[in-house]
Short mmCIF file of C-alpha atoms in Angstrom, two decimals:
data_model
loop_
_atom_site.label_atom_id
_atom_site.label_comp_id
_atom_site.label_asym_id
_atom_site.label_seq_id
_atom_site.Cartn_x
_atom_site.Cartn_y
_atom_site.Cartn_z
CA MET A 1 -36.88 -44.02 58.35
CA PHE A 2 -39.38 -42.15 56.77
CA ILE A 3 -38.72 -40.70 53.33
CA LYS A 4 -41.21 -39.56 51.48
CA SER A 5 -45.17 -39.49 51.09
CA ARG A 6 -47.11 -38.39 48.13
CA LYS A 7 -50.22 -39.45 46.60
CA ALA A 8 -50.63 -40.97 43.32
CA LYS A 9 -53.18 -41.49 40.44
CA ASN A 10 -55.28 -45.03 40.03
CA SER A 11 -55.13 -45.95 36.60
CA LYS A 12 -56.09 -49.07 34.89
CA ARG A 13 -53.24 -48.96 32.62
CA GLY A 14 -50.73 -49.45 35.19
CA ILE A 15 -48.83 -47.66 38.41
CA TYR A 16 -45.25 -46.58 37.73
CA LEU A 17 -42.96 -45.65 40.57
CA GLN A 18 -39.74 -44.16 39.83
CA ASP A 19 -38.99 -41.77 42.78
CA LYS A 20 -35.76 -40.23 42.79
CA GLN A 21 -35.86 -41.20 46.66
CA LEU A 22 -35.92 -45.17 45.65
CA ARG A 23 -32.32 -44.71 45.52
CA ASN A 24 -31.75 -44.27 49.23
CA THR A 25 -33.80 -47.81 49.94
CA SER A 26 -33.13 -51.53 49.25
CA PHE A 27 -35.36 -51.35 46.17
CA GLN A 28 -32.28 -51.27 43.71
CA PRO A 29 -32.24 -52.55 40.41
CA GLY A 30 -31.71 -56.32 40.22
CA THR A 31 -33.19 -57.02 43.59
CA SER A 32 -35.15 -60.19 43.54
CA TYR A 33 -38.41 -61.02 45.68
CA LYS A 34 -41.60 -63.02 45.63
CA TYR A 35 -44.98 -62.43 46.95
CA ILE A 36 -48.14 -64.00 48.06
CA ILE A 37 -51.42 -62.12 47.27
CA ASP A 38 -54.81 -63.17 48.75
CA VAL A 39 -57.25 -60.59 46.50
CA GLN A 40 -60.19 -61.49 48.81
CA ALA A 41 -58.74 -60.77 52.09
CA LYS A 42 -56.70 -57.50 50.57
CA LYS A 43 -53.01 -58.96 51.70
CA VAL A 44 -49.91 -58.76 49.84
CA VAL A 45 -47.16 -60.28 51.76
CA ILE A 46 -43.41 -59.74 50.24
CA VAL A 47 -40.89 -62.15 50.79
CA PRO A 48 -37.46 -62.58 49.79
CA SER A 49 -36.22 -65.45 47.79
CA GLU A 50 -33.18 -65.89 45.70
CA ASP A 51 -34.87 -67.72 43.07
CA GLY A 52 -37.75 -64.87 42.76
CA LYS A 53 -38.56 -64.06 39.35
CA ASN A 54 -39.45 -60.62 40.39
CA VAL A 55 -37.02 -57.66 40.22
CA VAL A 56 -36.83 -53.98 40.50
CA SER A 57 -35.89 -52.76 37.26
CA LYS A 58 -34.35 -49.56 35.98
CA ARG A 59 -34.21 -46.28 34.25
CA ILE A 60 -31.35 -44.52 32.89
CA MET A 61 -31.86 -40.47 33.75
CA ASN A 62 -29.17 -37.54 33.08
CA ASP A 63 -28.81 -37.53 36.99
CA GLY A 64 -28.08 -41.33 37.15
CA VAL A 65 -29.94 -44.67 37.24
CA LYS A 66 -33.51 -44.72 38.76
CA PRO A 67 -35.27 -48.17 40.46
CA VAL A 68 -38.17 -48.62 38.96
CA ILE A 69 -41.34 -50.52 40.02
CA ASP A 70 -44.03 -51.12 37.49
CA ILE A 71 -47.68 -52.46 38.07
CA ARG A 72 -49.02 -53.51 35.05
CA SER A 73 -50.58 -56.72 35.62
CA LYS A 74 -54.59 -56.31 35.00
CA GLU A 75 -55.14 -58.72 37.97
CA ALA A 76 -52.61 -56.90 39.73
CA LEU A 77 -54.34 -53.87 39.20
CA ALA A 78 -58.04 -55.13 39.91
CA VAL A 79 -56.58 -55.35 43.59
CA PHE A 80 -57.17 -51.67 43.40
CA ASP A 81 -60.52 -51.80 41.77
CA GLY A 82 -62.62 -49.27 43.37
CA ALA A 83 -60.32 -47.31 45.14
CA GLU A 84 -60.52 -43.44 44.14
CA PHE A 85 -57.24 -42.37 45.46
CA LEU A 86 -53.93 -43.96 46.15
CA GLN A 87 -51.16 -42.79 48.48
CA VAL A 88 -47.43 -44.00 48.36
CA GLU A 89 -45.46 -43.55 51.26
CA ILE A 90 -41.56 -44.46 50.74
CA ASN A 91 -39.35 -45.78 53.53
CA ASP A 92 -35.90 -46.82 53.72
CA ASP A 93 -37.37 -50.10 54.81
CA GLU A 94 -40.28 -50.53 52.90
CA ILE A 95 -42.74 -48.87 50.38
CA VAL A 96 -46.56 -48.90 51.27
CA VAL A 97 -49.20 -48.26 48.26
CA SER A 98 -52.55 -47.70 49.84
CA GLY A 99 -56.08 -47.43 48.05
CA TYR A 100 -58.88 -45.62 49.47
CA VAL A 101 -62.46 -45.08 48.80
CA GLN A 102 -64.48 -42.04 50.07
CA ASP A 103 -66.61 -42.33 53.52
CA ASP A 104 -70.32 -42.13 52.14
CA SER A 105 -71.32 -40.82 55.65
CA ILE A 106 -69.93 -37.45 55.16
CA ASN A 107 -72.07 -34.97 53.53
CA ASP A 108 -71.47 -33.26 50.05
CA SER A 109 -70.72 -29.69 51.51
CA LEU A 110 -68.18 -31.15 53.86
CA VAL A 111 -66.47 -33.24 51.16
CA SER A 112 -66.12 -30.10 49.00
CA THR A 113 -64.77 -27.93 51.87
CA VAL A 114 -62.15 -30.94 52.62
CA LYS A 115 -61.31 -31.25 48.73
CA LYS A 116 -60.63 -27.57 48.53
CA LYS A 117 -58.47 -27.73 51.49
CA ALA A 118 -56.43 -30.67 50.20
CA LYS A 119 -55.83 -28.86 46.88
CA LYS A 120 -54.77 -25.84 48.71
CA LEU A 121 -52.22 -27.82 50.79
CA PHE A 122 -51.14 -30.14 47.88
CA SER A 123 -50.03 -26.71 45.80
CA SER A 124 -47.12 -26.43 48.17
CA ALA A 125 -44.12 -29.05 47.60
CA SER A 126 -43.10 -28.76 50.86
CA LYS A 127 -45.97 -30.28 52.34
CA ILE A 128 -46.12 -33.71 53.13
CA ILE A 129 -49.69 -34.66 54.24
CA ASP A 130 -51.48 -38.15 54.95
CA ILE A 131 -54.78 -38.19 52.67
CA GLN A 132 -56.72 -39.22 55.89
CA ASP A 133 -55.92 -35.67 57.35
CA ILE A 134 -57.46 -34.25 54.89
CA LEU A 135 -60.37 -36.32 53.57
CA ARG A 136 -62.47 -38.94 55.52
CA VAL A 137 -61.65 -42.03 53.65
CA LYS A 138 -61.67 -45.77 53.87
CA LYS A 139 -58.50 -47.75 52.95
CA LEU A 140 -59.19 -50.14 50.84
CA VAL A 141 -56.13 -52.10 50.39
CA GLU A 142 -52.60 -51.83 51.18
CA VAL A 143 -49.34 -53.15 49.40
CA ARG A 144 -46.21 -53.37 51.61
CA MET A 145 -42.43 -53.82 50.51
CA SER A 146 -39.65 -54.50 52.86
CA LYS A 147 -36.15 -53.51 52.59
CA GLN A 148 -35.38 -55.37 56.05
CA GLU A 149 -36.66 -58.54 54.01
CA LEU A 150 -35.27 -57.69 50.18
CA ASP A 151 -31.88 -56.72 51.51
CA GLN A 152 -31.01 -60.10 52.13
CA VAL A 153 -31.34 -60.84 48.43
CA VAL A 154 -28.17 -59.68 46.85
CA GLY A 155 -28.69 -58.92 42.84
CA ALA A 156 -25.54 -57.06 40.84
CA VAL A 157 -27.17 -54.31 38.84
CA GLY A 158 -27.06 -54.83 35.15
CA SER A 159 -29.21 -55.21 32.26
CA PHE A 160 -32.93 -56.22 33.85
CA GLU A 161 -36.08 -56.79 31.94
CA GLN A 162 -38.62 -54.74 33.28
CA LEU A 163 -41.49 -56.78 35.02
CA SER A 164 -44.20 -55.87 36.99
CA ILE A 165 -43.92 -56.19 41.13
CA PHE A 166 -47.11 -58.43 40.87
CA ASP A 167 -45.62 -61.25 38.44
CA TYR A 168 -46.06 -64.28 40.30
CA ALA A 169 -43.44 -65.80 41.56
CA ASP A 170 -43.57 -69.18 40.33
CA GLY A 171 -44.78 -67.95 36.89
CA GLY A 172 -47.91 -66.60 35.42
CA ALA A 173 -50.38 -64.07 36.80
CA PHE A 174 -52.11 -64.99 39.78
CA SER A 175 -56.22 -64.54 40.05
CA SER A 176 -58.40 -64.82 42.93
CA SER A 177 -59.03 -68.32 41.77
CA SER A 178 -55.32 -69.24 41.77
CA VAL A 179 -55.03 -68.13 45.57
CA GLN A 180 -57.89 -69.93 47.56
CA ASN A 181 -56.55 -68.78 50.98
CA THR A 182 -53.37 -67.97 52.89
CA ARG A 183 -52.98 -71.57 54.28
CA GLN A 184 -52.00 -72.63 50.78
CA SER A 185 -49.19 -70.31 50.41
CA LEU A 186 -48.13 -70.68 54.18
CA LYS A 187 -45.61 -72.64 52.30
CA ASP A 188 -43.40 -69.36 51.32
CA LEU A 189 -43.91 -67.77 54.39
CA LYS A 190 -42.50 -67.34 57.71
CA ILE A 191 -44.82 -68.96 60.31
CA PRO A 192 -44.77 -66.52 62.93
CA LEU A 193 -44.87 -67.58 66.75
CA GLN A 194 -48.18 -66.52 67.30
CA LEU A 195 -51.35 -68.72 68.98
CA ILE A 196 -54.96 -68.87 69.78
CA SER A 197 -55.85 -70.31 72.99
CA LEU A 198 -58.66 -72.29 73.29
CA PHE A 199 -60.18 -73.49 77.01
CA SER A 200 -57.43 -71.11 78.45
CA GLY A 201 -58.47 -71.19 82.34
CA ALA A 202 -56.34 -69.23 84.31
CA GLY A 203 -53.86 -69.23 81.63
CA ILE A 204 -50.84 -71.17 83.11
CA LEU A 205 -50.46 -73.19 79.67
CA ASP A 206 -50.05 -70.00 78.12
CA VAL A 207 -47.44 -68.79 80.23
CA GLY A 208 -45.62 -71.80 79.46
CA PHE A 209 -45.68 -70.99 75.81
CA GLN A 210 -45.13 -67.16 76.31
CA GLU A 211 -42.03 -68.46 78.16
CA ALA A 212 -40.76 -70.13 75.21
CA GLY A 213 -41.19 -66.83 73.01
CA PHE A 214 -44.84 -67.19 71.75
CA ASP A 215 -47.60 -64.25 71.47
CA VAL A 216 -50.86 -65.21 72.53
CA ALA A 217 -53.22 -63.36 69.71
CA PHE A 218 -56.76 -64.51 71.64
CA ALA A 219 -57.60 -66.76 74.47
CA LEU A 220 -61.29 -68.05 74.82
CA GLU A 221 -62.55 -69.47 78.50
CA LEU A 222 -65.87 -69.93 80.21
CA ASN A 223 -65.64 -69.03 83.56
CA GLU A 224 -65.48 -65.54 84.31
CA SER A 225 -63.13 -65.71 87.35
CA ALA A 226 -60.60 -67.81 85.68
CA ALA A 227 -60.56 -65.39 82.93
CA GLU A 228 -60.36 -62.43 85.50
CA THR A 229 -56.94 -64.12 86.61
CA TYR A 230 -55.83 -64.30 83.10
CA ARG A 231 -56.42 -60.92 82.56
CA GLN A 232 -55.02 -59.97 85.74
CA ASN A 233 -51.99 -61.54 84.86
CA ILE A 234 -51.30 -62.16 81.19
CA GLY A 235 -53.67 -59.92 78.95
CA ASP A 236 -56.84 -58.61 77.94
CA HIS A 237 -57.09 -60.48 74.93
CA ILE A 238 -59.05 -62.97 76.73
CA HIS A 239 -62.66 -63.48 75.66
CA THR A 240 -65.34 -65.07 78.36
CA GLY A 241 -67.90 -67.24 76.22
CA ASP A 242 -69.14 -70.41 75.43
CA ILE A 243 -67.08 -72.27 72.35
CA THR A 244 -69.99 -73.95 71.47
CA GLU A 245 -71.84 -70.59 71.04
CA PHE A 246 -68.71 -68.93 70.03
CA ASP A 247 -68.26 -67.87 65.99
CA LYS A 248 -65.42 -69.83 64.87
CA SER A 249 -64.72 -68.02 61.47
CA ARG A 250 -63.09 -65.53 63.68
CA PHE A 251 -60.18 -67.80 64.32
CA ASN A 252 -59.67 -67.74 60.92
CA GLN A 253 -59.82 -63.95 60.76
CA ILE A 254 -57.61 -63.87 63.50
CA GLY A 255 -55.39 -66.26 61.74
CA SER A 256 -53.01 -67.63 64.17
CA PRO A 257 -50.77 -70.60 63.15
CA VAL A 258 -50.66 -72.27 66.69
CA VAL A 259 -53.84 -73.29 68.56
CA ILE A 260 -53.37 -74.89 71.86
CA GLY A 261 -56.08 -75.88 74.38
CA GLY A 262 -57.45 -78.38 76.93
CA SER A 263 -60.57 -79.11 76.12
CA PRO A 264 -62.30 -81.09 79.03
CA CYS A 265 -64.02 -84.59 78.16
CA GLN A 266 -65.72 -87.17 80.07
CA GLY A 267 -67.23 -89.87 77.88
CA PHE A 268 -64.98 -92.38 77.95
CA SER A 269 -67.25 -95.20 77.58
CA ALA A 270 -68.77 -96.08 74.37
CA ALA A 271 -72.09 -97.51 74.92
CA ASN A 272 -71.59 -99.88 71.89
CA ARG A 273 -68.88 -100.84 68.95
CA LYS A 274 -71.23 -98.55 66.83
CA THR A 275 -70.91 -95.03 69.06
CA ASN A 276 -67.87 -92.94 68.25
CA PHE A 277 -66.37 -91.16 71.37
CA LEU A 278 -66.41 -87.95 69.53
CA ASP A 279 -70.39 -88.35 69.26
CA ASN A 280 -70.77 -88.69 72.98
CA PRO A 281 -72.36 -85.45 74.23
CA ASN A 282 -69.95 -85.62 77.08
CA ASN A 283 -67.05 -85.21 74.93
CA MET A 284 -68.99 -82.10 72.87
CA LEU A 285 -66.08 -79.80 73.88
CA VAL A 286 -63.41 -81.98 72.45
CA ARG A 287 -65.40 -81.99 68.75
CA HIS A 288 -65.62 -78.32 69.19
CA TYR A 289 -62.01 -77.67 69.76
CA ILE A 290 -61.35 -79.82 66.80
CA ASP A 291 -63.77 -77.53 64.59
CA SER A 292 -62.29 -74.41 66.02
CA ILE A 293 -58.71 -75.91 64.20
CA LYS A 294 -60.71 -76.80 61.20
CA ALA A 295 -62.13 -73.33 61.11
CA ASN A 296 -58.75 -71.58 61.37
CA LYS A 297 -57.38 -72.34 57.58
CA ASN A 298 -54.24 -70.75 58.85
CA CYS A 299 -53.44 -73.20 61.38
CA GLN A 300 -50.33 -75.07 60.75
CA VAL A 301 -49.84 -76.72 64.34
CA PHE A 302 -52.09 -77.56 67.17
CA VAL A 303 -51.45 -78.85 70.54
CA LEU A 304 -54.52 -81.05 72.36
CA GLU A 305 -53.84 -81.60 76.16
CA ASN A 306 -56.16 -84.20 77.96
CA VAL A 307 -56.10 -86.92 80.74
CA PRO A 308 -54.21 -89.97 79.74
CA ARG A 309 -57.28 -91.90 79.63
CA ILE A 310 -57.90 -90.47 76.40
CA LEU A 311 -55.39 -92.31 74.47
CA THR A 312 -56.68 -95.71 75.87
CA ALA A 313 -60.07 -95.36 75.91
CA GLY A 314 -62.14 -97.81 73.72
CA ASP A 315 -58.67 -99.67 73.10
CA GLY A 316 -57.45 -96.59 71.42
CA ARG A 317 -60.55 -95.81 69.39
CA PHE A 318 -60.96 -92.23 71.10
CA LYS A 319 -57.29 -91.68 69.90
CA GLU A 320 -57.92 -92.84 66.41
CA GLU A 321 -61.20 -90.72 66.20
CA ILE A 322 -59.01 -87.45 67.05
CA TYR A 323 -56.68 -88.57 64.59
CA GLU A 324 -59.09 -88.99 61.50
CA ALA A 325 -60.71 -86.02 62.32
CA LEU A 326 -57.42 -84.18 62.08
CA SER A 327 -56.28 -86.15 59.20
CA GLU A 328 -54.80 -83.36 57.18
CA PHE A 329 -52.02 -83.07 60.47
CA GLU A 330 -49.32 -85.64 61.30
CA ILE A 331 -49.95 -86.21 64.76
CA THR A 332 -47.94 -87.24 67.23
CA SER A 333 -49.58 -88.27 71.18
CA GLY A 334 -48.18 -89.83 74.44
CA VAL A 335 -47.95 -88.95 78.01
CA LEU A 336 -45.85 -86.69 80.01
CA SER A 337 -44.99 -86.30 83.57
CA ALA A 338 -44.55 -82.48 84.58
CA ALA A 339 -41.77 -83.97 86.94
CA GLU A 340 -39.70 -85.03 83.97
CA PHE A 341 -39.53 -81.76 83.07
CA GLY A 342 -39.13 -79.61 86.15
CA ALA A 343 -42.01 -79.03 87.97
CA ALA A 344 -42.40 -80.27 91.47
CA GLN A 345 -45.20 -82.34 90.90
CA ASP A 346 -45.90 -85.89 89.34
CA ARG A 347 -48.42 -84.97 87.24
CA LYS A 348 -49.17 -86.93 83.82
CA ARG A 349 -51.11 -85.09 81.01
CA ALA A 350 -51.74 -86.53 77.64
CA PHE A 351 -50.63 -84.45 74.23
CA PHE A 352 -51.29 -84.08 70.61
CA ILE A 353 -49.32 -82.24 68.94
CA GLY A 354 -50.75 -82.16 65.03
CA SER A 355 -48.40 -80.51 62.00
CA LYS A 356 -48.61 -79.49 58.69
CA ILE A 357 -44.89 -78.42 58.74
CA GLY A 358 -43.36 -82.04 59.38
CA LYS A 359 -43.84 -84.41 62.40
CA ILE A 360 -43.26 -82.74 66.02
CA ASP A 361 -42.02 -84.97 68.50
CA LEU A 362 -43.18 -85.22 72.45
CA PRO A 363 -40.38 -83.58 74.36
CA LYS A 364 -37.55 -85.68 76.01
CA PRO A 365 -37.72 -85.80 79.80
CA LEU A 366 -35.19 -83.44 81.15
CA TYR A 367 -35.28 -84.77 84.79
CA THR A 368 -35.13 -88.64 86.31
CA LYS A 369 -36.51 -89.81 89.77
CA ASP A 370 -32.74 -89.08 90.79
CA ASN A 371 -32.95 -85.32 90.31
CA TYR A 372 -36.92 -84.45 90.67
CA ILE A 373 -37.69 -81.17 92.04
CA THR A 374 -38.98 -81.55 95.49
CA VAL A 375 -41.91 -80.02 97.47
CA ARG A 376 -38.95 -78.52 99.75
CA GLU A 377 -37.29 -76.66 96.80
CA ALA A 378 -40.84 -75.68 95.47
CA PHE A 379 -41.88 -74.21 98.90
CA GLU A 380 -38.65 -72.61 99.77
CA GLY A 381 -38.96 -69.00 100.54
CA ILE A 382 -42.49 -68.91 101.31
CA THR A 383 -43.75 -66.47 103.60
CA THR A 384 -47.25 -65.55 105.15
CA ASP A 385 -46.93 -61.87 102.88
CA LEU A 386 -47.01 -63.82 99.67
CA LEU A 387 -50.10 -63.49 97.27
CA ASN A 388 -52.39 -66.02 97.73
CA GLN A 389 -50.63 -67.52 100.74
CA GLY A 390 -53.31 -67.02 103.07
CA ASP A 391 -55.73 -68.60 100.52
CA TYR A 392 -56.59 -72.31 101.77
CA SER A 393 -59.74 -73.54 103.16
CA LYS A 394 -59.78 -73.97 106.97
CA GLY A 395 -60.36 -77.40 108.46
CA LYS A 396 -63.22 -78.54 110.79
CA ALA A 397 -62.37 -80.14 114.13
CA ASP A 398 -62.70 -83.68 112.69
CA THR A 399 -60.64 -83.02 109.10
CA ILE A 400 -57.75 -81.53 111.33
CA ALA A 401 -58.26 -84.78 113.82
CA ARG A 402 -57.55 -87.16 110.56
CA MET A 403 -54.64 -85.14 109.32
CA LYS A 404 -52.94 -85.55 112.58
CA HIS A 405 -52.81 -89.15 111.97
CA VAL A 406 -51.40 -88.82 108.19
CA PRO A 407 -47.24 -89.00 107.97
CA GLN A 408 -45.77 -87.55 104.99
CA GLY A 409 -46.47 -89.49 102.00
CA GLY A 410 -49.56 -91.33 103.97
CA ASN A 411 -53.14 -90.66 103.01
CA TRP A 412 -56.47 -91.67 104.44
CA ARG A 413 -55.56 -94.90 104.94
CA ASP A 414 -53.44 -93.97 108.13
CA ILE A 415 -56.34 -92.44 109.65
CA PRO A 416 -57.89 -94.84 112.34
CA ASP A 417 -61.04 -96.37 111.63
CA GLU A 418 -63.02 -94.67 113.95
CA LEU A 419 -62.30 -91.58 112.47
CA LYS A 420 -62.75 -92.68 108.80
CA THR A 421 -65.96 -91.60 106.81
CA GLY A 422 -68.01 -94.28 105.63
CA LYS A 423 -66.83 -94.19 102.17
CA MET A 424 -63.38 -94.59 103.54
CA LYS A 425 -64.44 -97.34 105.45
CA SER A 426 -66.24 -98.97 101.99
CA ASP A 427 -62.67 -98.70 100.33
CA LYS A 428 -63.96 -96.40 97.34
CA THR A 429 -61.75 -93.17 98.54
CA HIS A 430 -59.37 -91.89 95.47
CA SER A 431 -55.44 -92.27 97.03
CA SER A 432 -55.08 -88.68 96.87
CA VAL A 433 -57.52 -88.18 99.53
CA TYR A 434 -55.90 -86.86 102.91
CA ARG A 435 -52.55 -87.29 101.24
CA ARG A 436 -49.79 -85.53 103.09
CA LEU A 437 -46.81 -84.38 100.70
CA ALA A 438 -43.37 -85.69 101.48
CA TRP A 439 -40.66 -82.68 101.61
CA ASP A 440 -38.00 -84.77 99.76
CA GLU A 441 -40.43 -85.71 96.99
CA PRO A 442 -42.24 -84.36 93.89
CA ALA A 443 -46.07 -83.65 95.01
CA ILE A 444 -48.70 -85.82 93.66
CA THR A 445 -50.84 -84.79 91.07
CA ILE A 446 -52.27 -81.65 92.54
CA ALA A 447 -56.43 -81.70 91.86
CA ASN A 448 -58.53 -79.09 94.09
CA PRO A 449 -56.78 -79.36 97.04
CA ARG A 450 -60.36 -78.59 99.45
CA LYS A 451 -62.06 -81.53 97.52
CA SER A 452 -59.06 -84.19 98.31
CA ASN A 453 -57.62 -82.27 101.30
CA ILE A 454 -54.47 -82.36 100.01
CA THR A 455 -52.14 -81.75 103.22
CA HIS A 456 -48.87 -79.49 103.65
CA PRO A 457 -46.00 -81.68 104.73
CA GLU A 458 -45.94 -80.37 108.36
CA GLU A 459 -49.19 -78.52 109.03
CA ASN A 460 -52.23 -79.86 109.82
CA ARG A 461 -53.95 -77.95 106.64
CA ILE A 462 -54.62 -78.30 103.09
CA LEU A 463 -52.19 -76.22 100.62
CA SER A 464 -52.85 -72.43 100.07
CA VAL A 465 -53.49 -71.53 96.71
CA ARG A 466 -49.67 -69.87 96.30
CA GLU A 467 -48.16 -73.28 97.43
CA CYS A 468 -50.10 -75.05 94.81
CA ALA A 469 -49.05 -71.99 92.60
CA ARG A 470 -45.58 -73.03 93.15
CA LEU A 471 -45.81 -76.36 92.25
CA PHE A 472 -47.20 -75.42 88.98
CA GLY A 473 -44.27 -73.51 88.33
CA LEU A 474 -45.47 -70.12 88.59
CA SER A 475 -43.90 -67.00 89.79
CA ASP A 476 -45.03 -65.19 93.07
CA SER A 477 -46.47 -62.39 91.00
CA PHE A 478 -49.09 -64.68 89.38
CA GLU A 479 -52.17 -63.62 91.40
CA PHE A 480 -55.36 -65.47 91.64
CA LYS A 481 -58.52 -63.91 91.52
CA GLY A 482 -62.42 -64.89 92.55
CA THR A 483 -63.49 -66.78 94.91
CA LEU A 484 -61.66 -69.34 97.17
CA ALA A 485 -63.28 -72.28 95.66
CA SER A 486 -62.66 -70.82 92.21
CA MET A 487 -59.33 -70.17 92.56
CA GLN A 488 -58.63 -73.80 93.97
CA GLN A 489 -60.42 -75.14 90.97
CA GLN A 490 -58.39 -72.84 88.54
CA ILE A 491 -55.11 -74.59 89.81
CA ALA A 492 -56.74 -78.03 89.58
CA ASN A 493 -57.30 -77.49 85.76
CA SER A 494 -53.59 -76.13 84.78
CA VAL A 495 -50.69 -77.52 83.10
CA PRO A 496 -47.54 -76.98 85.09
CA VAL A 497 -45.46 -74.18 83.49
CA GLN A 498 -42.32 -76.25 83.15
CA LEU A 499 -44.19 -78.75 80.98
CA GLY A 500 -46.29 -76.49 79.02
CA LYS A 501 -42.65 -74.74 78.17
CA ALA A 502 -41.38 -78.04 76.97
CA ILE A 503 -44.26 -78.92 74.74
CA ALA A 504 -44.13 -75.36 73.46
CA MET A 505 -39.95 -75.43 72.64
CA GLU A 506 -40.69 -78.43 70.70
CA VAL A 507 -43.13 -76.41 68.41
CA LYS A 508 -41.13 -73.64 68.07
CA LYS A 509 -38.19 -75.50 66.95
CA ALA A 510 -40.42 -77.34 64.45
CA ILE A 511 -41.22 -73.90 63.26
CA GLN A 512 -37.92 -72.21 63.35
CA GLN A 513 -36.59 -75.31 61.13
CA PHE A 514 -39.37 -74.60 58.47
CA ASN A 515 -38.62 -70.98 58.16
CA ILE A 516 -35.06 -71.92 57.90
CA ARG A 517 -35.70 -74.73 55.01
CA ASN A 518 -37.95 -72.34 53.26
CA LYS A 519 -35.35 -69.19 53.68
CA THR A 520 -38.04 -66.68 54.72
CA GLU A 521 -37.39 -63.99 57.53
CA SER A 522 -39.82 -61.42 58.53
CA PHE A 523 -43.11 -60.21 56.94
CA SER A 524 -46.31 -58.42 57.14
CA LEU A 525 -49.96 -59.56 56.32
CA ILE A 526 -51.67 -56.38 55.29
#
């Protein structure tokens, strides 16, 4: 609840706050807290701490005790260097001290006019105004102290030494060199459930993380049609662009502590023992994913999703190179099947989970072959009026003729020789080609249904985009956009929602345990 707003003088000798309205807040004498400050980023974060060495002091007045917050540290005052104006806003749950500088783009006559208006307005004690309403200024820095955070810390009112609110929690004053970056200090902060998504595609992996409670701050995807699907269903925070050309310093500016993505890779054959997999041009995007994580100094957890072969390529050398490139993280890796987590699809994917907050294990299976979700269950209630249900490639006459010979669970091998293609006769065809799904089993890995001719359990046609979406655990409100070929490829590149959510829940659990260990609650970065 808002209580009061007033201007304050900036002084190199100190900033002294003792408004009687502080009595109506949590900033009572004896309240203890600690904080982290990043001078270069203009960030001050206050968090509760039972062992915090900073306390709100008091001053005994005729009308009672007043809480006092005193900023006297030279280094603390340096945060406001260059500020021409200060504004103090007192709320029942926070105090905000903001520094401002004049906007030089305003001409002198206009400045004079608004200053006169400011003087007139401030002469009336009944007026409470925002300095930005009367003078065009730029905010230089803002300091925020939260009641919601501090009221968890109980301090008896007694005789307390008056301390600066910027006395460093671990003893000694801070300086810009003592707080090199936010990541170094995150051990004192609550880690939010916020992430950056790379190689986002249509956003199916992101949906799994959202269902687990994560917010996606930023997503990056090269394909415009996939990004259009993302915007339609998830949000406008997706950027269409090439990660190889993207300014990775922006990831650090966004600052999300979790990074997820499935970077494509194709170079599984090293030319010789001296060739590194990460140096293979076909694996360039894996390297860029690693570089993106390193560029984000706030990253505490990453999730890399890929094909299972990435773990075994070169007798495990590819995997070892990823571990070495991200050695500052404790990494867990392995292969999981989506069917083990409730998807009606036996899709196997490799995952790397890297953590700076303690080892994060892969999730344990929730389903076994005895109770896998089947295609029949996944397709229940599908009607022709559902979004994307009419989106499927119409087969040619010879394609349909081949499909008629394939039973449920069968594939191209069940097609009579006279109808087989030359590639089929050479026995160089993948087992997924012309695979007809079985009603009472989970589906095979759904690749592009058009390229593989993955067939409906009963009808002689390939699967629709909606049917594929059901096999990926998407709700019927999730609408794919773009050309039919693009929609089919978007779904083929996805991670089933149930599998993504299982990974997300493990990451969430680790973050929550970290926050509990560090006894942190909500915080704000200014």
